[in-house]
Coordinates of C-alpha atoms in Angstrom, one line a residue:
X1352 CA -4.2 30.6 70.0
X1353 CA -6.8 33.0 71.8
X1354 CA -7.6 36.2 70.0
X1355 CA -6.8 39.7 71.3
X1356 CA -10.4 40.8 72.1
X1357 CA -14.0 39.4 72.6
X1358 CA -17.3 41.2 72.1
X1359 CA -20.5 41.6 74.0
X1360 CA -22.7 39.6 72.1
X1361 CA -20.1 36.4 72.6
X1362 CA -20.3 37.0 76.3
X1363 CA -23.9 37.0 76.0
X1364 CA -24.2 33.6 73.9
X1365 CA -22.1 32.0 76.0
X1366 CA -24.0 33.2 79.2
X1367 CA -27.1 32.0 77.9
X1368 CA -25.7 28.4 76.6
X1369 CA -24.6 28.0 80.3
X1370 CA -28.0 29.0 82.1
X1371 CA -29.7 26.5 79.1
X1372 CA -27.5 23.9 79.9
X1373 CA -28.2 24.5 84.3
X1374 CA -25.0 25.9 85.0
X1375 CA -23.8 29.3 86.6
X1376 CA -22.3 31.6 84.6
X1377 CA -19.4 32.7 86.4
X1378 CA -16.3 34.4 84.8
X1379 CA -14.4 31.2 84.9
X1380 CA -17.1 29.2 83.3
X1381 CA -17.9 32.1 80.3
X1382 CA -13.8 32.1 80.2
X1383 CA -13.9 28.5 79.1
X1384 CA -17.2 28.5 76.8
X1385 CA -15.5 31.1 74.9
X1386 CA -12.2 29.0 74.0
X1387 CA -10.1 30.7 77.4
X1388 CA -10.8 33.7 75.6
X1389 CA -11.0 37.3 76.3
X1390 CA -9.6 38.8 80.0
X1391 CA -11.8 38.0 83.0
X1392 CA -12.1 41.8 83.9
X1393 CA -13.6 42.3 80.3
X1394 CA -16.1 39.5 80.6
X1395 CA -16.8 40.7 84.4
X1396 CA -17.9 43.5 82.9
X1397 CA -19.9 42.3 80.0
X1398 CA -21.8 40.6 82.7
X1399 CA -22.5 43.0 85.1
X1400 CA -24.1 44.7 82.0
X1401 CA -26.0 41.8 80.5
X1402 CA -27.4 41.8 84.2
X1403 CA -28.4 45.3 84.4
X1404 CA -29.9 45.0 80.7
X1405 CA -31.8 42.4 81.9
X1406 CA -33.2 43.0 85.2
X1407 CA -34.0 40.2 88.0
X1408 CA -35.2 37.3 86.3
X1409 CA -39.0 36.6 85.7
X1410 CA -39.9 33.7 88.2
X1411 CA -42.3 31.1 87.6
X1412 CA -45.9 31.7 87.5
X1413 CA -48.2 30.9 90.7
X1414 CA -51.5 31.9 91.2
X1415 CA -52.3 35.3 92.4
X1416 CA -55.3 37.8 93.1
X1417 CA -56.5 40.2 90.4
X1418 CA -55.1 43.1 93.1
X1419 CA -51.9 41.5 92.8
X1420 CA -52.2 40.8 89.2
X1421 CA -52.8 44.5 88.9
X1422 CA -49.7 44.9 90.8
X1423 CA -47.8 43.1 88.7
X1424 CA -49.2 44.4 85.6
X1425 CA -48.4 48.0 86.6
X1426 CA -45.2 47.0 88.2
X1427 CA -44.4 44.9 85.4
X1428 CA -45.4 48.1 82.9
X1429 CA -43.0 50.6 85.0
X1430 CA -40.4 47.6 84.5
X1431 CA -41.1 47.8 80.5
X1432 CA -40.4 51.7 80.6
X1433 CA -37.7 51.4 82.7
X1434 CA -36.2 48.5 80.2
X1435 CA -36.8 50.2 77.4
X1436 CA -35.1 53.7 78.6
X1437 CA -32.2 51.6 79.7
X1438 CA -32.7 49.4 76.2
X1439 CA -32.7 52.8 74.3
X1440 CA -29.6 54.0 76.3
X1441 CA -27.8 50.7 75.5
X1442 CA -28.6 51.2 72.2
X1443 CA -27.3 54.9 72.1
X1444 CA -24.3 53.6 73.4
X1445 CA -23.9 50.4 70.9
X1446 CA -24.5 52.8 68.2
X1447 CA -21.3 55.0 69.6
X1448 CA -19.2 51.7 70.3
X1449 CA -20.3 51.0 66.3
X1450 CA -19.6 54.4 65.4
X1451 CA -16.1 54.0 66.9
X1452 CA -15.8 50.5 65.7
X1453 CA -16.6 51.5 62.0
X1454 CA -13.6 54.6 62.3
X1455 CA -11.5 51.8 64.4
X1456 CA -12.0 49.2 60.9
X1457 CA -11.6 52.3 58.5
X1458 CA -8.2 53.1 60.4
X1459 CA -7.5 49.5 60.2
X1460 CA -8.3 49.2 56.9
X1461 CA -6.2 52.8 56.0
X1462 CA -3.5 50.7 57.8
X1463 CA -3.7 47.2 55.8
X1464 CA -4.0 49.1 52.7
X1465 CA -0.7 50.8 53.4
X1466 CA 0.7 47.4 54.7
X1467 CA -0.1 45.9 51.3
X1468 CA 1.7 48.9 49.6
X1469 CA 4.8 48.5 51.5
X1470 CA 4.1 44.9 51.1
X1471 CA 4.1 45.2 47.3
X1472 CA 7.1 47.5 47.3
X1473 CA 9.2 45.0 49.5
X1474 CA 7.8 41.9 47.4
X1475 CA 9.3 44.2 44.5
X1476 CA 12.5 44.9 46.0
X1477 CA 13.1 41.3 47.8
X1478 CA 12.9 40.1 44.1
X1479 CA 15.6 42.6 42.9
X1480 CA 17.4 41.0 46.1
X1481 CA 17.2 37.6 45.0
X1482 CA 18.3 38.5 41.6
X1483 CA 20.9 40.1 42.8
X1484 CA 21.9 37.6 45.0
X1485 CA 21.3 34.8 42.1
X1486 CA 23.7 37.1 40.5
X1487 CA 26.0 37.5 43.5
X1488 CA 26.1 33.9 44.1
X1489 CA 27.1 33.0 40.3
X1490 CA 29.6 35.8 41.2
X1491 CA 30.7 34.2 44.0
X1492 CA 31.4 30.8 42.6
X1493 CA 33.1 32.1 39.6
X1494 CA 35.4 33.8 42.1
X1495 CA 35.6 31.0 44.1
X1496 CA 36.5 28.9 40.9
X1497 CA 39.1 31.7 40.6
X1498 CA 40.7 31.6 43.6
X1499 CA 40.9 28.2 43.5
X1500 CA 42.9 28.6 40.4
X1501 CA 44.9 31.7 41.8
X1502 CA 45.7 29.2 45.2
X1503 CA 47.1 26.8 42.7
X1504 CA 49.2 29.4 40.8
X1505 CA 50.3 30.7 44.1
X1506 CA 51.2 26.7 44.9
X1507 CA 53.0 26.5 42.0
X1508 CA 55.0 29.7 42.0
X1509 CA 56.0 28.8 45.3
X1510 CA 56.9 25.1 44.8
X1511 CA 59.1 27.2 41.8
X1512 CA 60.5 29.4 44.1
X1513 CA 61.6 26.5 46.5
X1514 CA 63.2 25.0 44.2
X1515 CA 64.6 28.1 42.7
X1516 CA 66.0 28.8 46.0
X1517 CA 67.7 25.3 46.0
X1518 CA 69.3 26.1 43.1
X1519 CA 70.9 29.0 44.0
X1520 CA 72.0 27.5 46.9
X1521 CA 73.0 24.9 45.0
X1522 CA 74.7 27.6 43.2
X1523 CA 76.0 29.6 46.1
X1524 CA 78.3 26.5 47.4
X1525 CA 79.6 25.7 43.8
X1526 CA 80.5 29.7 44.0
X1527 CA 82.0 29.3 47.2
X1528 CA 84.1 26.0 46.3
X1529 CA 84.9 27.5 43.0
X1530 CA 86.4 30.4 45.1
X1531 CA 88.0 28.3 47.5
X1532 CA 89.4 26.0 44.7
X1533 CA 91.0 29.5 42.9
X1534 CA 92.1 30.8 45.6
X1535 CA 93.7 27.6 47.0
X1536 CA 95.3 27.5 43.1
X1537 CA 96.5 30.3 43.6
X1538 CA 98.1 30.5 46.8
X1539 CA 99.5 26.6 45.4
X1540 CA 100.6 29.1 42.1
X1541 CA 102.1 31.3 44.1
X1542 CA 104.0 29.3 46.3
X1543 CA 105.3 27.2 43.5
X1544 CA 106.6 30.9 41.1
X1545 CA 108.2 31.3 45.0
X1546 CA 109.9 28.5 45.3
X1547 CA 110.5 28.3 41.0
X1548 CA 111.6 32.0 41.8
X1549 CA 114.0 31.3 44.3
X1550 CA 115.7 28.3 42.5
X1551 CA 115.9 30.4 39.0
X1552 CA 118.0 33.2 42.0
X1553 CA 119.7 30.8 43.5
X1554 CA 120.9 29.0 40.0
X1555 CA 121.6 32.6 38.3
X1556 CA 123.5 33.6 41.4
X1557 CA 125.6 29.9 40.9
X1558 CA 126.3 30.6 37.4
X1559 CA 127.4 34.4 37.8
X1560 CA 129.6 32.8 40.8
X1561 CA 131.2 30.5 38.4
X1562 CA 131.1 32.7 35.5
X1563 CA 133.2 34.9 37.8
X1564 CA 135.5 32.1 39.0
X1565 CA 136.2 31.1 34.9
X1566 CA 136.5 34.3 34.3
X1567 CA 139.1 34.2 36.9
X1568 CA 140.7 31.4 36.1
X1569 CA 140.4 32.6 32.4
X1570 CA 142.8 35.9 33.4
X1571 CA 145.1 33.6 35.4
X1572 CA 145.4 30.8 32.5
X1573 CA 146.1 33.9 29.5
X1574 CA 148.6 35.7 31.9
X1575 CA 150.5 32.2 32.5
X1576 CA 150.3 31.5 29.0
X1577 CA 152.1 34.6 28.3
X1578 CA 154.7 33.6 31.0
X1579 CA 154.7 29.9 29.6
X1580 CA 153.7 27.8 26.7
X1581 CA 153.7 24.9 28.8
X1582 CA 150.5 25.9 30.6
X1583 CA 148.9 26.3 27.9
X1584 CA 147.4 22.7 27.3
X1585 CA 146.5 22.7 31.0
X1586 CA 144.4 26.4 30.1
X1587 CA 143.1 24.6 27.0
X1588 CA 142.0 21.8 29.3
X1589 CA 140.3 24.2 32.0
X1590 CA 138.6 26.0 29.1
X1591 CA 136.9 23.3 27.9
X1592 CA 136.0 22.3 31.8
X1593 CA 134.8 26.0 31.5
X1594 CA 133.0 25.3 28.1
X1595 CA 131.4 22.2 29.4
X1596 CA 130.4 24.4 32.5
X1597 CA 128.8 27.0 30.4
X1598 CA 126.8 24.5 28.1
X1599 CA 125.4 23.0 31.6
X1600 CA 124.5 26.7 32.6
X1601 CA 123.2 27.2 28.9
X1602 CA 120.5 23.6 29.8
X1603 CA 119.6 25.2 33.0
X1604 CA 118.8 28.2 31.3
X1605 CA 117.3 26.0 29.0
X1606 CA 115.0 24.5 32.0
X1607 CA 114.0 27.6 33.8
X1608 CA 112.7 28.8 29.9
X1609 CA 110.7 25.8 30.5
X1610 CA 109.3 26.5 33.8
X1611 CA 108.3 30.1 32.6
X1612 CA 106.6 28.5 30.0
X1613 CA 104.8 26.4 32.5
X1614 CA 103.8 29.8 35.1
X1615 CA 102.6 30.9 31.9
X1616 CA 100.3 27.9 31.2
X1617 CA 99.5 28.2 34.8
X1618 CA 98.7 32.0 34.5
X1619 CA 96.4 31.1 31.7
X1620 CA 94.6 28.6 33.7
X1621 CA 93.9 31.1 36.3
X1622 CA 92.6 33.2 33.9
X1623 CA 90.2 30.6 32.4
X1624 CA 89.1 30.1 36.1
X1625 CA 88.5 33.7 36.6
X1626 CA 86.1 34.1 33.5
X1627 CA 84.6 30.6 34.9
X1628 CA 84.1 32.7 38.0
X1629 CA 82.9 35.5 36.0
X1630 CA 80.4 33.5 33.9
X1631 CA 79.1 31.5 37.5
X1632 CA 78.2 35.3 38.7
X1633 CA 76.6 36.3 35.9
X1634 CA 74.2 33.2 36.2
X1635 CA 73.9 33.7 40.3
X1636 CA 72.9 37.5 39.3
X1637 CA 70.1 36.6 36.4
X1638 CA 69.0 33.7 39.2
X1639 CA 68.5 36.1 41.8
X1640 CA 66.5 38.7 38.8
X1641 CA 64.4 35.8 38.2
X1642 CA 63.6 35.0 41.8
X1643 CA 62.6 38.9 42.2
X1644 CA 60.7 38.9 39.5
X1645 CA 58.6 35.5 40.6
X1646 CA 58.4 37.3 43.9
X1647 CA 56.7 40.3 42.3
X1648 CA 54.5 38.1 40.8
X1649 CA 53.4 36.2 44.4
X1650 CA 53.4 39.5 45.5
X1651 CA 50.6 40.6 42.8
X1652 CA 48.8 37.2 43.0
X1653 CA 48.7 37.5 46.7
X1654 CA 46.7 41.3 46.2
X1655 CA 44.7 40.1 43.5
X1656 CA 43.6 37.3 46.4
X1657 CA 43.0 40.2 48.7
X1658 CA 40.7 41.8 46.6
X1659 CA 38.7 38.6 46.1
X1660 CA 38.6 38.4 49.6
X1661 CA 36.8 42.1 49.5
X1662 CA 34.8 41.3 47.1
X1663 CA 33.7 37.9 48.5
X1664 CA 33.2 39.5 52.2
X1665 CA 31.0 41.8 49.8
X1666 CA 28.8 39.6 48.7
X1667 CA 28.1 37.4 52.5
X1668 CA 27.3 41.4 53.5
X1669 CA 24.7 41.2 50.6
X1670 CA 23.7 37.4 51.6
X1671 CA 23.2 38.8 55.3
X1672 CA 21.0 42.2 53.9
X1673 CA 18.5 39.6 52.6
X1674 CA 18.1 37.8 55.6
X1675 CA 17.4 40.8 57.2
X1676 CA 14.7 42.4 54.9
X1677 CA 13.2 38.5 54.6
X1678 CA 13.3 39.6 58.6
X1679 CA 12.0 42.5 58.1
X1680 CA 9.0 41.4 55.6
X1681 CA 8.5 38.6 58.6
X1682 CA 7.9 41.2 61.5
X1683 CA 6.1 43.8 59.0
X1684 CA 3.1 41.9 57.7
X1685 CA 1.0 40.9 60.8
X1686 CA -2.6 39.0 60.7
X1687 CA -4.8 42.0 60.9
X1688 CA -8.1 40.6 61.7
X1689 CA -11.5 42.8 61.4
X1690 CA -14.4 40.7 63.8
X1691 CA -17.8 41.8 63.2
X1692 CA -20.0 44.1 64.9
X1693 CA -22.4 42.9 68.0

């Protein structure tokens, strides 16, 4: 990778390597001693003052007259002050450029010393990170561990409440039969007391109707036994026809006694059914307390997996804060390089 900025003196190495070796010393050429190094205007310019430094370069030696040797000796002389004015002006001006250079490295080195102090403090507080994220991440997998569990309580209380809610289905349509069955024995009941009613009428109005007609006869037979003895066997005769007659009315009597006794079983059947009834409502009402109550308890898992869910987007925030100061630490803590001075 090249480096941000060259110096004089490489430009200067590198120009001399080339003339050594026979070759120009172009930009290009200086460009590629130096590693493709350094911008071409900055080396064009380290040139042209390399040049200037150094004047036209001495040619090789021929032979001359002493007048010409003088020449060249005063010539050569004014060339000696003129290079050492310009040498002591170049060095006027390296000693700035090394002036500026020295406060440029004490800035630099102001800089790097606070880098390494904000370097220390965000080694410090990347290692309360990772401890806290060590300490996060146990977190995490206990609450993961946890939900786990929860998800399977939740899978359970639910398979419960399916099969709690087939039950009282199951219980619903045994309700609705049983009311259908009770209500059919009833309306069966009720028909029957009808139709037991309106026999028990029909028979009481038969015996009143012949309880009238012996009584009838009875008044006919005593008056025509007081008008004539002879009747009399023929009225002893009808009263035992009336006799018989009432002992038959006396055995129906006798039978609809029985069928009272049976509406009254029958009534006390009904009653049985009714506290079944009672007793299968009962159940259906603590069934449906008891699905409330398991419903209150999804309901509670179900927030309790809510806030696991907060707390476990919590701690991928926390995961995503140390990426970014590991970012951070990353962009913060360049190379800072000092080169030395020309």
């Amino acid at each position: 990778m090249a480096r941000g900025g060259i110096y004089k003196s490489e430009v200067q190495r590198a120009r001399e390597k080339l003339l050594a070796q026979g070759v120009n010393p172009s930009i290009d050429a200086v460009r590629v001693e130096l590693g493709n190094t350094g911008s071409k205007s900055t080396i064009h310019r380290y040139l042209k003052e390399i040049e200037e430094e150094e004047g036209p370069r001495k040619g090789g030696k021929v032979a001359v007259s002493e007048a010409i040797q003088n020449l060249v000796d005063t010539l050569a002389g004014n060339l000696h002050e003129e290079a050492e004015a310009r040498v002591t002006e170049a060095a006027e001006k390296h000693r700035i450029a090394l002036a500026k250079k020295d406060e440029e490295v004490a800035a630099t080195q102001k800089d790097a010393a606070s880098f390494r102090d904000a370097l220390e403090r965000l080694q410090l507080t990347l290692a309360d990170e990772k401890t806290r994220h060590e300490q996060t991440a146990t977190s995490l997998k206990t609450e993961m561990l946890e939900r786990a569990r929860l998800g399977q309580q939740v899978t359970d209380l639910q398979e419960r409440l399916d099969a709690e809610a087939v039950l009282r289905q199951s219980l619903e349509e045994k309700h609705k039969h049983a009311r259908e069955a009770l209500e059919h024995f009833r309306q069966s009941v009720k028909e029957q007391r009808d139709q037991e009613q309106r026999q028990h009428e029909q028979q009481v109005q038969y015996l009143q109707s012949e309880l009238k007609t012996l009584n009838q006869s009875l008044s006919q037979k005593q008056q025509e036994n007081m008008l004539s003895n002879q009747e009399n066997a023929r009225l002893t005769m009808e009263l035992s026809k009336a006799e018989t007659s009432l002992r038959e009315a006396k055995t129906d009597l006798a039978k609809t006694k029985g069928l009272k006794e049976a509406l009254d079983a029958v009534t006390l059947n009904e009653a049985a059914l009714g506290r079944q009834v009672v007793e299968l409502q009962a159940a259906l009402d603590a069934l449906k307390t008891r699905s409330q109550g398991l419903e209150q308890q999804v309901t509670e898992q179900a927030d309790k997996l809510r806030q696991q869910e907060v707390a476990l987007a919590a701690a991928v925030s926390q995961d995503k804060l140390a990426e970014q100061i590991k970012g951070f630490l990353t962009t913060m803590t360049p190379a800072v390089t000092i080169q030395p001075g020309a």
